[in-house]
PDB file of N, CA and C in Angstrom:
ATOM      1  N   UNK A  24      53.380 -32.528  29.269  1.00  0.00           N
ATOM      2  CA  UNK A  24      54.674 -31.904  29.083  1.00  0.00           C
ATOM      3  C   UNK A  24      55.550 -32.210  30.292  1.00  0.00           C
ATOM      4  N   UNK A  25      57.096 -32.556  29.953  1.00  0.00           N
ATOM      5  CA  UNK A  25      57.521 -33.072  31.177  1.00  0.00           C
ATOM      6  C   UNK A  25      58.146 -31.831  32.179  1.00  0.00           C
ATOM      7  N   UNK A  26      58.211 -31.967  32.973  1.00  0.00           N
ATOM      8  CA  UNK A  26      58.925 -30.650  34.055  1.00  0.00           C
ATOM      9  C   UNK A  26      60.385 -30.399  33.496  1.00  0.00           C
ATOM     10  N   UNK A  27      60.200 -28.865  33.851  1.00  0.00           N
ATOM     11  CA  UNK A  27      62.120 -28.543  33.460  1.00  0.00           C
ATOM     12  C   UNK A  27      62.991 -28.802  34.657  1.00  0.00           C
ATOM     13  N   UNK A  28      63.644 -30.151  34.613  1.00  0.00           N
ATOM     14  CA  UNK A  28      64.170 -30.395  35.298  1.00  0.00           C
ATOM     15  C   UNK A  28      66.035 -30.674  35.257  1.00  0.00           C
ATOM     16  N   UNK A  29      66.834 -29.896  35.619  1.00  0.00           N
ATOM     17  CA  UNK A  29      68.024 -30.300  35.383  1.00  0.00           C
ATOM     18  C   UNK A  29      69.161 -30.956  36.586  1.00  0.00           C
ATOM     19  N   UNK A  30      70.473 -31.114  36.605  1.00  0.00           N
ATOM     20  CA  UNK A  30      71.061 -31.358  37.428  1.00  0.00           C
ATOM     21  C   UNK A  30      71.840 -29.724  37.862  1.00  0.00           C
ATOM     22  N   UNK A  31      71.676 -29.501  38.802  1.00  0.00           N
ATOM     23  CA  UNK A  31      72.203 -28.674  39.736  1.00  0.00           C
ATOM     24  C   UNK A  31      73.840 -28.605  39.114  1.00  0.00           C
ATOM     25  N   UNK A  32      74.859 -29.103  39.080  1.00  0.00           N
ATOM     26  CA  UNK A  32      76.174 -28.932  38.374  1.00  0.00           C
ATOM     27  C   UNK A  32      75.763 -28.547  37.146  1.00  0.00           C
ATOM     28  N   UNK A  33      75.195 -29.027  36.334  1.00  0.00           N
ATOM     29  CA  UNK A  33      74.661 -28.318  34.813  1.00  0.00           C
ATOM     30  C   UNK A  33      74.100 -27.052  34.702  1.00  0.00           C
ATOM     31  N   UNK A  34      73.147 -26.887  36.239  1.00  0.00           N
ATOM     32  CA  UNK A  34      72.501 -25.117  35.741  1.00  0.00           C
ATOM     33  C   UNK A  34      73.628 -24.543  35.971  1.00  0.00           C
ATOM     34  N   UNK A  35      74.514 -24.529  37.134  1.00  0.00           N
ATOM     35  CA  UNK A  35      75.224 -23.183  37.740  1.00  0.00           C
ATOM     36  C   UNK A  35      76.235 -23.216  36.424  1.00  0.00           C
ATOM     37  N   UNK A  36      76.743 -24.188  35.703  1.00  0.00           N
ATOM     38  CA  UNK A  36      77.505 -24.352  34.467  1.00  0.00           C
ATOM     39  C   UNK A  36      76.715 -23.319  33.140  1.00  0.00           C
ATOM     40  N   UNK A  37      75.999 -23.598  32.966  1.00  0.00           N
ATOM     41  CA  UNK A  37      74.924 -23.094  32.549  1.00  0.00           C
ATOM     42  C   UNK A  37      74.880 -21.726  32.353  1.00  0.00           C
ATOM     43  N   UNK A  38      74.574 -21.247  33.434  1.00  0.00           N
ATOM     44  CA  UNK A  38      74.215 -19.775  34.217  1.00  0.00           C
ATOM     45  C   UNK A  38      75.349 -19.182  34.006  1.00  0.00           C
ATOM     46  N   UNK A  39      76.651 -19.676  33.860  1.00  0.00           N
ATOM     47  CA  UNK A  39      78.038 -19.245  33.597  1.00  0.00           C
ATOM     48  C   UNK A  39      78.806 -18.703  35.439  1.00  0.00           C
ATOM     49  N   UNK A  40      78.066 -19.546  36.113  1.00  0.00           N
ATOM     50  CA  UNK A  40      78.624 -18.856  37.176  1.00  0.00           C
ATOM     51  C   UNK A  40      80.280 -19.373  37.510  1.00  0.00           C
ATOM     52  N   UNK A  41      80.444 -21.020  36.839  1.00  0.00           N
ATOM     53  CA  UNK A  41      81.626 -21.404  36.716  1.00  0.00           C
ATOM     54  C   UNK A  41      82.700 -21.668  35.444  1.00  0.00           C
ATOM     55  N   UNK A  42      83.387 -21.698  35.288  1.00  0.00           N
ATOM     56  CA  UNK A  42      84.172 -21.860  33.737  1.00  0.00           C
ATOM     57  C   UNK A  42      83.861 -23.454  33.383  1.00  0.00           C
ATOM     58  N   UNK A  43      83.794 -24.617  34.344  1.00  0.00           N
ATOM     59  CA  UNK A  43      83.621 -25.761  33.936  1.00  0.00           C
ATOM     60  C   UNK A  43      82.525 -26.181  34.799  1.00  0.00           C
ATOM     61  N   UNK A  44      82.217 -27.322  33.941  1.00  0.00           N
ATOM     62  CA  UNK A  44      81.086 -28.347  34.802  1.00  0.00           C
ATOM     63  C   UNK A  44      81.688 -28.974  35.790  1.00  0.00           C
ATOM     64  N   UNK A  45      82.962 -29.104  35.735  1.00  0.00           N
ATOM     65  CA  UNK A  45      83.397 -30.322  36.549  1.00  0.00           C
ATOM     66  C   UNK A  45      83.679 -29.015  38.192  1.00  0.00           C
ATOM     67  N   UNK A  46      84.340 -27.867  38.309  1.00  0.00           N
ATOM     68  CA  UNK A  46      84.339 -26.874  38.816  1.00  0.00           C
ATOM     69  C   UNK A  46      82.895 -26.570  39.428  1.00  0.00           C
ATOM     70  N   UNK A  47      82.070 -26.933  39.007  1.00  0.00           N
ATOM     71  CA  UNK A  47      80.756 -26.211  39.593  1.00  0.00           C
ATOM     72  C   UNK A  47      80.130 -28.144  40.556  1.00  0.00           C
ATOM     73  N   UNK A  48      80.641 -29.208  39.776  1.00  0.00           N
ATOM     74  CA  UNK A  48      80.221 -30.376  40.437  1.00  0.00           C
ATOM     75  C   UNK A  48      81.165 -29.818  41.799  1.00  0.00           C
ATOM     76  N   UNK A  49      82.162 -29.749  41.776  1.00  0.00           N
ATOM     77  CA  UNK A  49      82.850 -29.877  43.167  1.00  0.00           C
ATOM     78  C   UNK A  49      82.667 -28.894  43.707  1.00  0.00           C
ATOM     79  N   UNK A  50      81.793 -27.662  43.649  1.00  0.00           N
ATOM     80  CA  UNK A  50      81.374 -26.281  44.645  1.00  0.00           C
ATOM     81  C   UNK A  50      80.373 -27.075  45.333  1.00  0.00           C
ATOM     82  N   UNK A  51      79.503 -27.666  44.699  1.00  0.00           N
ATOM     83  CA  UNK A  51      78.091 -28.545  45.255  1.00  0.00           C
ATOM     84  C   UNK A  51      78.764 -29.527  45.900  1.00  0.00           C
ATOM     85  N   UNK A  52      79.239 -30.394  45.533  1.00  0.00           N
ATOM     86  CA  UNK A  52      79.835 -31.438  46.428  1.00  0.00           C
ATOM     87  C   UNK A  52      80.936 -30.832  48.206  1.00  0.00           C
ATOM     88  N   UNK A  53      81.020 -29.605  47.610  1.00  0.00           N
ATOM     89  CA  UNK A  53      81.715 -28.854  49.253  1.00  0.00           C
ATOM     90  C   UNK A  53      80.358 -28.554  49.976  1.00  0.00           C
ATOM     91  N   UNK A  54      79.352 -28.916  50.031  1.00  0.00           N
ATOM     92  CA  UNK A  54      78.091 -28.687  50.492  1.00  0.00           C
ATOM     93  C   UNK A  54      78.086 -26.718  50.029  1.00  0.00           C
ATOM     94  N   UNK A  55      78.256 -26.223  48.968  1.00  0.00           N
ATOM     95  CA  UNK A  55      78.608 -24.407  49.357  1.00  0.00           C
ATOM     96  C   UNK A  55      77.546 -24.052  48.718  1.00  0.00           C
ATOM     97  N   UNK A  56      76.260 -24.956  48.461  1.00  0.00           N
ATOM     98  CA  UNK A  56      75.146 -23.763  47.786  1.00  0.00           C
ATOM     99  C   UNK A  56      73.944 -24.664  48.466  1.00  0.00           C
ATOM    100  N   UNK A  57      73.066 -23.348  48.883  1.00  0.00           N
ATOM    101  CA  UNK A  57      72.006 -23.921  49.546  1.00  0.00           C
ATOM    102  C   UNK A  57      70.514 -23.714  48.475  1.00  0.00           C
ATOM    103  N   UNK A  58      69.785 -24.744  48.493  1.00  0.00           N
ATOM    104  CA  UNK A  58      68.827 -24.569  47.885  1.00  0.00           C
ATOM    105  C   UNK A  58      67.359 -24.228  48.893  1.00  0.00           C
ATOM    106  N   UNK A  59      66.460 -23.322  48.537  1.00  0.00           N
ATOM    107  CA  UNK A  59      64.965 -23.639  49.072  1.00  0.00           C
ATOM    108  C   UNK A  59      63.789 -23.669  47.848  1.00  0.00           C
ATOM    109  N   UNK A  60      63.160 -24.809  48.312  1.00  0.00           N
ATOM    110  CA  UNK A  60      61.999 -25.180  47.515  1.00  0.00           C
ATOM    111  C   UNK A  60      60.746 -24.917  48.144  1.00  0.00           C
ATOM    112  N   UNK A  61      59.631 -24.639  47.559  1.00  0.00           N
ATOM    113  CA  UNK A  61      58.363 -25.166  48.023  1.00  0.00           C
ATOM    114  C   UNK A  61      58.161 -26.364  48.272  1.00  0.00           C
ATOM    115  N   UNK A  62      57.330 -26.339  49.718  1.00  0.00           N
ATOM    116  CA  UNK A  62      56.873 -27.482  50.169  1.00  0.00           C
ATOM    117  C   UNK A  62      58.214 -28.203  51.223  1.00  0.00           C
ATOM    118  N   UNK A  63      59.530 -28.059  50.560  1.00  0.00           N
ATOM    119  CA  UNK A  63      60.516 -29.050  51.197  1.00  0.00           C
ATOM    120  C   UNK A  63      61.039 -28.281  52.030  1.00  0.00           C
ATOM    121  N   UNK A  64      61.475 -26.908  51.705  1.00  0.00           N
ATOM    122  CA  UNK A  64      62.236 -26.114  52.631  1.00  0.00           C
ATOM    123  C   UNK A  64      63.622 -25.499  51.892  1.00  0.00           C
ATOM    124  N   UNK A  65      64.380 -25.461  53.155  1.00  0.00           N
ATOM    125  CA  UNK A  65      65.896 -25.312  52.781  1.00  0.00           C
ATOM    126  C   UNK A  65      67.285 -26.164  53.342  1.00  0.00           C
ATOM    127  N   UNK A  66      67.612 -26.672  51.957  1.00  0.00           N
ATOM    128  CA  UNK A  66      68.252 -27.621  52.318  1.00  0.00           C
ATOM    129  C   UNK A  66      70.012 -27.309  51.790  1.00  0.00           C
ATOM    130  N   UNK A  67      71.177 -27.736  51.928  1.00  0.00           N
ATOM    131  CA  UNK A  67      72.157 -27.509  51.938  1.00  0.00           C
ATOM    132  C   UNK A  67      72.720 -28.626  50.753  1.00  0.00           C
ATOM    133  N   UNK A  68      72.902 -27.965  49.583  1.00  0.00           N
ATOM    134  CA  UNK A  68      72.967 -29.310  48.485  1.00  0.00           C
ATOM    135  C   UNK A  68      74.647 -30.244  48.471  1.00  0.00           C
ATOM    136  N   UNK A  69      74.912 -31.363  48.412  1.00  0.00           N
ATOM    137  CA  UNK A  69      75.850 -32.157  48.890  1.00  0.00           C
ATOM    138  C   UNK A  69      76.382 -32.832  47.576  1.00  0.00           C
ATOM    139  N   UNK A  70      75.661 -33.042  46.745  1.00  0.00           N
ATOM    140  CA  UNK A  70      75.447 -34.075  45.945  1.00  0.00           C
ATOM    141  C   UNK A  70      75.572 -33.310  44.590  1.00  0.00           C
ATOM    142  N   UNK A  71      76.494 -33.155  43.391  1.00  0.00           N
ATOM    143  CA  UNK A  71      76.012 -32.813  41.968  1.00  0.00           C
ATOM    144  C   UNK A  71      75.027 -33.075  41.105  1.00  0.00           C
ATOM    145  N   UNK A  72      74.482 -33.992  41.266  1.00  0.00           N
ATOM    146  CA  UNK A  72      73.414 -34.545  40.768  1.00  0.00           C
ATOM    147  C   UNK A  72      72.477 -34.163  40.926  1.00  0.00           C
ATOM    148  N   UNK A  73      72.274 -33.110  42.532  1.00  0.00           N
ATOM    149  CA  UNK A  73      70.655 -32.769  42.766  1.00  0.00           C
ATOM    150  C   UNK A  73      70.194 -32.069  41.972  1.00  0.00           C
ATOM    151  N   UNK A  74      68.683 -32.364  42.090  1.00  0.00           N
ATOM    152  CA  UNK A  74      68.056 -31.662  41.054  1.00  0.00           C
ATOM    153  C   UNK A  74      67.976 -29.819  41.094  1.00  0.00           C
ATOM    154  N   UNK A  75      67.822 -29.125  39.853  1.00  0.00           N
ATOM    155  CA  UNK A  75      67.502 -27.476  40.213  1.00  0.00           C
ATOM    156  C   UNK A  75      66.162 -27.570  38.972  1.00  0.00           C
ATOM    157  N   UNK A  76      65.033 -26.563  39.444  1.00  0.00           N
ATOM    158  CA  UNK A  76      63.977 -26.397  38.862  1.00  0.00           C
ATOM    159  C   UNK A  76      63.472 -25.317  38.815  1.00  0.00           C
ATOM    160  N   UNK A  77      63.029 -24.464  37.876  1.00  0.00           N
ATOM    161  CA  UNK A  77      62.312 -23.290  38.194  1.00  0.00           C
ATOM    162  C   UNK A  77      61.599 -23.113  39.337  1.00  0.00           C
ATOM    163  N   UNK A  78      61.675 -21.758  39.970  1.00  0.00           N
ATOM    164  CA  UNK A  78      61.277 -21.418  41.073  1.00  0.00           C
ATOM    165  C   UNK A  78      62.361 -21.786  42.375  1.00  0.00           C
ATOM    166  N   UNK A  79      63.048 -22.412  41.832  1.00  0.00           N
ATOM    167  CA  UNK A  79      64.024 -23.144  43.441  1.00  0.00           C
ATOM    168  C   UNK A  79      64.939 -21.648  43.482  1.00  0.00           C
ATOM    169  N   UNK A  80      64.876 -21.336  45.032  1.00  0.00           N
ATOM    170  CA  UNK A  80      65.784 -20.391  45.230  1.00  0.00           C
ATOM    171  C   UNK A  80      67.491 -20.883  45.634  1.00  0.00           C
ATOM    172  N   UNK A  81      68.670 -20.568  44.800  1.00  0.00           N
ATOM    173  CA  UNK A  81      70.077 -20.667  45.955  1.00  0.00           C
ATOM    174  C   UNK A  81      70.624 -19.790  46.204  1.00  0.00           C
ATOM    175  N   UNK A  82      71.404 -19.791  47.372  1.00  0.00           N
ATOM    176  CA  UNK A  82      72.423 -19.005  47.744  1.00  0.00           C
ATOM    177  C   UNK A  82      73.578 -19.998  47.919  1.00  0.00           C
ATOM    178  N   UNK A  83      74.628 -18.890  47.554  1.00  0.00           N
ATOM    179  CA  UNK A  83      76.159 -19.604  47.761  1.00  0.00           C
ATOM    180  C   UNK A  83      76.992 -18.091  47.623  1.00  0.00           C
ATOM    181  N   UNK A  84      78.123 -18.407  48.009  1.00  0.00           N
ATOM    182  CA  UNK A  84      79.491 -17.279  48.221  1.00  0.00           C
ATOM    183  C   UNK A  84      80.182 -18.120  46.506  1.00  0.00           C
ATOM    184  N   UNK A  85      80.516 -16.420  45.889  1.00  0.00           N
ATOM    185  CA  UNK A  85      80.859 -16.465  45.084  1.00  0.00           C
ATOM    186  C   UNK A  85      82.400 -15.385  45.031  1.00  0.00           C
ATOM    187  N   UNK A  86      83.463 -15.794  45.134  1.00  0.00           N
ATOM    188  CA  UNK A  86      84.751 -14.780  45.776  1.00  0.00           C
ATOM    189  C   UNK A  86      84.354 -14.124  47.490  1.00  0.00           C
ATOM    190  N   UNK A  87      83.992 -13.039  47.266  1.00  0.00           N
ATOM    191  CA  UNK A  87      83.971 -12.386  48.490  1.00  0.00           C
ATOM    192  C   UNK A  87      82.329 -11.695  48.167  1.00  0.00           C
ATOM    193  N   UNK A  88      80.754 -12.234  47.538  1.00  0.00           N
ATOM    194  CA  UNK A  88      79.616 -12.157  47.274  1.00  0.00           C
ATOM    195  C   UNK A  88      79.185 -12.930  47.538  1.00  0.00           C
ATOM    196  N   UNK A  89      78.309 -12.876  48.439  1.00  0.00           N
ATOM    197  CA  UNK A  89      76.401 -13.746  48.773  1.00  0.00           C
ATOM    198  C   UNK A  89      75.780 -13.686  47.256  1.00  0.00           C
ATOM    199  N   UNK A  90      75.964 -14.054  46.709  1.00  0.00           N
ATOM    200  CA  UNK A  90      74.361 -14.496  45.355  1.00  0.00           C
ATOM    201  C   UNK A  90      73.383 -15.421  46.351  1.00  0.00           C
ATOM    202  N   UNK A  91      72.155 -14.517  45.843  1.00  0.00           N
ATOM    203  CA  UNK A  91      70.822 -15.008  45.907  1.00  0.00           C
ATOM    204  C   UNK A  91      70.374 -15.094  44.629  1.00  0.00           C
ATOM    205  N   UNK A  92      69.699 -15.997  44.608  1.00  0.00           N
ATOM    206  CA  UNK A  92      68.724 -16.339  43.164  1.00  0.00           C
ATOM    207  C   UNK A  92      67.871 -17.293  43.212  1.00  0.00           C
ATOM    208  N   UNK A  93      66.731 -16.918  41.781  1.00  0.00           N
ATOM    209  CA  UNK A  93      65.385 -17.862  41.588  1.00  0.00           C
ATOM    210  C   UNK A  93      65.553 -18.357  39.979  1.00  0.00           C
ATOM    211  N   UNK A  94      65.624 -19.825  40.346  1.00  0.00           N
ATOM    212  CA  UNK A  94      66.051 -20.140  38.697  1.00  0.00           C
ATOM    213  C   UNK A  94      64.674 -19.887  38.010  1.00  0.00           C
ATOM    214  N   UNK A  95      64.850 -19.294  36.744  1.00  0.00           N
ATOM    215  CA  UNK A  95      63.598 -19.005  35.788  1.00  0.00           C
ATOM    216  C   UNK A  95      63.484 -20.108  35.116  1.00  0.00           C
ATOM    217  N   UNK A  96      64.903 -20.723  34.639  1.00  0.00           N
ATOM    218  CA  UNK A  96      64.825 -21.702  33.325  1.00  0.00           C
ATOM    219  C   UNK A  96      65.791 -22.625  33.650  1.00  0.00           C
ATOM    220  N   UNK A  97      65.333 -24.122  33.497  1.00  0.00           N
ATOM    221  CA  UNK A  97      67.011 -24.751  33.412  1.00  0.00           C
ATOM    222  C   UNK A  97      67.852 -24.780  32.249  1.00  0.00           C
ATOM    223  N   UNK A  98      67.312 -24.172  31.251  1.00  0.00           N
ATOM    224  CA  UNK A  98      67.967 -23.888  29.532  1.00  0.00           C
ATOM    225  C   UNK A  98      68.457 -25.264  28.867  1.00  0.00           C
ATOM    226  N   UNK A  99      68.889 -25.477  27.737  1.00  0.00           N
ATOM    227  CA  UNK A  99      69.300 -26.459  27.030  1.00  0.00           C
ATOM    228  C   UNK A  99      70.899 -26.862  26.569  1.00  0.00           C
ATOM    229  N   UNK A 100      71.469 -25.255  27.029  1.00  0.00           N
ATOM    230  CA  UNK A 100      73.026 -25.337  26.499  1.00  0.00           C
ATOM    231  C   UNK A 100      73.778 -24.502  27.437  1.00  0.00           C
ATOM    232  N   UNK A 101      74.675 -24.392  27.513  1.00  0.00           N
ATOM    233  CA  UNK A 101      75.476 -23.615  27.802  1.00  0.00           C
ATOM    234  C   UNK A 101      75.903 -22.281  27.150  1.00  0.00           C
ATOM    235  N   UNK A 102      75.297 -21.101  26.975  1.00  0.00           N
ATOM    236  CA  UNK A 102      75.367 -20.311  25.828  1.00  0.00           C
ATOM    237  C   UNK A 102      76.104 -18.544  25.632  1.00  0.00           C
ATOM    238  N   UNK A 103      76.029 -17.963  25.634  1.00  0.00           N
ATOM    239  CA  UNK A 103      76.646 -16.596  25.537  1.00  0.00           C
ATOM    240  C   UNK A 103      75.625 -15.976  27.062  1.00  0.00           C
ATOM    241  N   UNK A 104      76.653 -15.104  27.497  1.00  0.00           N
ATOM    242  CA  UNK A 104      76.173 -14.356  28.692  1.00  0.00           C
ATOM    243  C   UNK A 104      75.090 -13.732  28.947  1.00  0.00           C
ATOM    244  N   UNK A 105      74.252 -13.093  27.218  1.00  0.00           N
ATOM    245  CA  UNK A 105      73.405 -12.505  27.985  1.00  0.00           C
ATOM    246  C   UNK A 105      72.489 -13.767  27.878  1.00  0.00           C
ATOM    247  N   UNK A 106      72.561 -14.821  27.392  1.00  0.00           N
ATOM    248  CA  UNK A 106      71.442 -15.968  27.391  1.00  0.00           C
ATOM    249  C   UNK A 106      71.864 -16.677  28.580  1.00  0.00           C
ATOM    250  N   UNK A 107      72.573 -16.785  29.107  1.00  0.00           N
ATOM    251  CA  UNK A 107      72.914 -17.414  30.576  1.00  0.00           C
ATOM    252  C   UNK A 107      72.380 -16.329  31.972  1.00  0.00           C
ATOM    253  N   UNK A 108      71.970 -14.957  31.268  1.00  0.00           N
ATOM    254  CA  UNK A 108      71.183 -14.118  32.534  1.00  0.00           C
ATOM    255  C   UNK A 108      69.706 -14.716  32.299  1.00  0.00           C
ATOM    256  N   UNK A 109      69.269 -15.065  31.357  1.00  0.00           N
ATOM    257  CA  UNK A 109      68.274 -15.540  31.378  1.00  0.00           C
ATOM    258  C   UNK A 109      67.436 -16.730  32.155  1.00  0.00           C
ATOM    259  N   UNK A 110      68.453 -17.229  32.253  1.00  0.00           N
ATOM    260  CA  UNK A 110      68.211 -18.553  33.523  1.00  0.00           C
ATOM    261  C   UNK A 110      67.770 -18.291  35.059  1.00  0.00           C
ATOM    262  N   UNK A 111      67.568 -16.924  35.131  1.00  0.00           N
ATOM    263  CA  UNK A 111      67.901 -16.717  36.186  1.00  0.00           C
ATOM    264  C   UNK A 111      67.164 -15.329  36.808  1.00  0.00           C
ATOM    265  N   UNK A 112      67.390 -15.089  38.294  1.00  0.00           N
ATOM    266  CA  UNK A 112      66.794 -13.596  38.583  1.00  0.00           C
ATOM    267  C   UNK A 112      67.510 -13.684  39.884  1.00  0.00           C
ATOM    268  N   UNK A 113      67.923 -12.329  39.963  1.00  0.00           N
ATOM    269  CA  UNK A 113      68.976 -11.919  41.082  1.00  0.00           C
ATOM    270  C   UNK A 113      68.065 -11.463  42.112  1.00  0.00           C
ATOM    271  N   UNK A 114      68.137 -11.684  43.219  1.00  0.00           N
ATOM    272  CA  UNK A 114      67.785 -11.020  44.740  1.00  0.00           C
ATOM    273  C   UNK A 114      68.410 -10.051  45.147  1.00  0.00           C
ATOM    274  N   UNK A 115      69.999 -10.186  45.267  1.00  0.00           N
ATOM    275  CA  UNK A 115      71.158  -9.549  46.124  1.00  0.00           C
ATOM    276  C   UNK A 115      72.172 -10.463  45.116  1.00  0.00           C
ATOM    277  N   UNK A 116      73.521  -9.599  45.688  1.00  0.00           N
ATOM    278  CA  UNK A 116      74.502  -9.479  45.597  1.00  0.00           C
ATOM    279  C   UNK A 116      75.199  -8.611  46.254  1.00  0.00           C
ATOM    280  N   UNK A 117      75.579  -9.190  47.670  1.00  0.00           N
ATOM    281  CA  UNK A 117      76.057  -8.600  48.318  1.00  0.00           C
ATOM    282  C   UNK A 117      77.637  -8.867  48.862  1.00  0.00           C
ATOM    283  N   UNK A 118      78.054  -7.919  49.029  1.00  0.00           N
ATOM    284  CA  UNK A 118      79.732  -7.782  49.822  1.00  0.00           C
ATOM    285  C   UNK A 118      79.642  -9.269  50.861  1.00  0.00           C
ATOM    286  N   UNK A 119      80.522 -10.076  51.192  1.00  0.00           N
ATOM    287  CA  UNK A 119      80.364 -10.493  51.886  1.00  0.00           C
ATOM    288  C   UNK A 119      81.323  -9.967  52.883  1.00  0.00           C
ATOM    289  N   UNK A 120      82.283  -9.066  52.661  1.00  0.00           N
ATOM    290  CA  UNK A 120      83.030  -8.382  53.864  1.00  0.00           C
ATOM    291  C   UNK A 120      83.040  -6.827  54.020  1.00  0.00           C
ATOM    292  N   UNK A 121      81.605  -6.824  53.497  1.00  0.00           N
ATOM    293  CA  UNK A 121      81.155  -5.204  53.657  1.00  0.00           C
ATOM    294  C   UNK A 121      81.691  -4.370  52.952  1.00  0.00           C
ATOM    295  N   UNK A 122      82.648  -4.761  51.786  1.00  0.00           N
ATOM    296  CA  UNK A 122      83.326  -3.902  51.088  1.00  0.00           C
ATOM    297  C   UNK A 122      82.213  -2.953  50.519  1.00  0.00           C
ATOM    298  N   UNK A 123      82.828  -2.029  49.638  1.00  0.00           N
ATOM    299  CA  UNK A 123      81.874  -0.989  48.685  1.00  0.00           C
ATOM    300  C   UNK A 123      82.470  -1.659  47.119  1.00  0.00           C
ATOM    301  N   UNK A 124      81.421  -1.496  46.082  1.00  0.00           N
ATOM    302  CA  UNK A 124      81.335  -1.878  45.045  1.00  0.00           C
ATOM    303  C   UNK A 124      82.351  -0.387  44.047  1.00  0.00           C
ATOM    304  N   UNK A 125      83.055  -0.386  43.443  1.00  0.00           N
ATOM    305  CA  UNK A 125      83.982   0.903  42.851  1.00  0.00           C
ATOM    306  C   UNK A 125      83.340   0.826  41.486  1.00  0.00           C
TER     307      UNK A 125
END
């Protein structure tokens, strides 16, 4: 069976964290999401193309929020919200300027 392997611009598209693919290629290409893997470490992704795989943890600033996350799934489509939480498992979500959540 082959590994679930996708391109990094496709999951966060995916995951619905951006409205477009092309929007989520150029967050990655600003170097703004960091990945850590087993075995490799943590690395600062540059490139749209890199790969994302279950188990890979990222962080990136999302408005004025730190997201942490562990991809579960790289999924097959782009699909309705609650199937795009599925991709996924939250750590934090935190203020990034200490605000309070209302």
């Amino acid at each position: 069976m082959a590994e679930d392997v996708c391109r990094i611009d496709v999951w966060l598209w995916r995951a619905r964290f951006f409205k477009t693919r092309g929007l989520a290629a150029r967050f990655v290409d600003e170097g703004r999401v960091r990945r850590t893997r087993e075995r490799s470490g943590e690395v600062r992704l540059d490139k749209a193309s890199r790969t994302a795989r279950p188990g890979d943890r990222l962080v990136f600033v999302l408005g004025s929020r730190v997201v942490e996350l562990t991809i579960a799934n790289c999924g097959v489509r782009r699909g309705p919200a609650a199937e795009a939480r599925r991709l996924y498992h939250t750590e934090g979500l935190e203020p990034v300027d200490g605000g309070h959540d209302c």
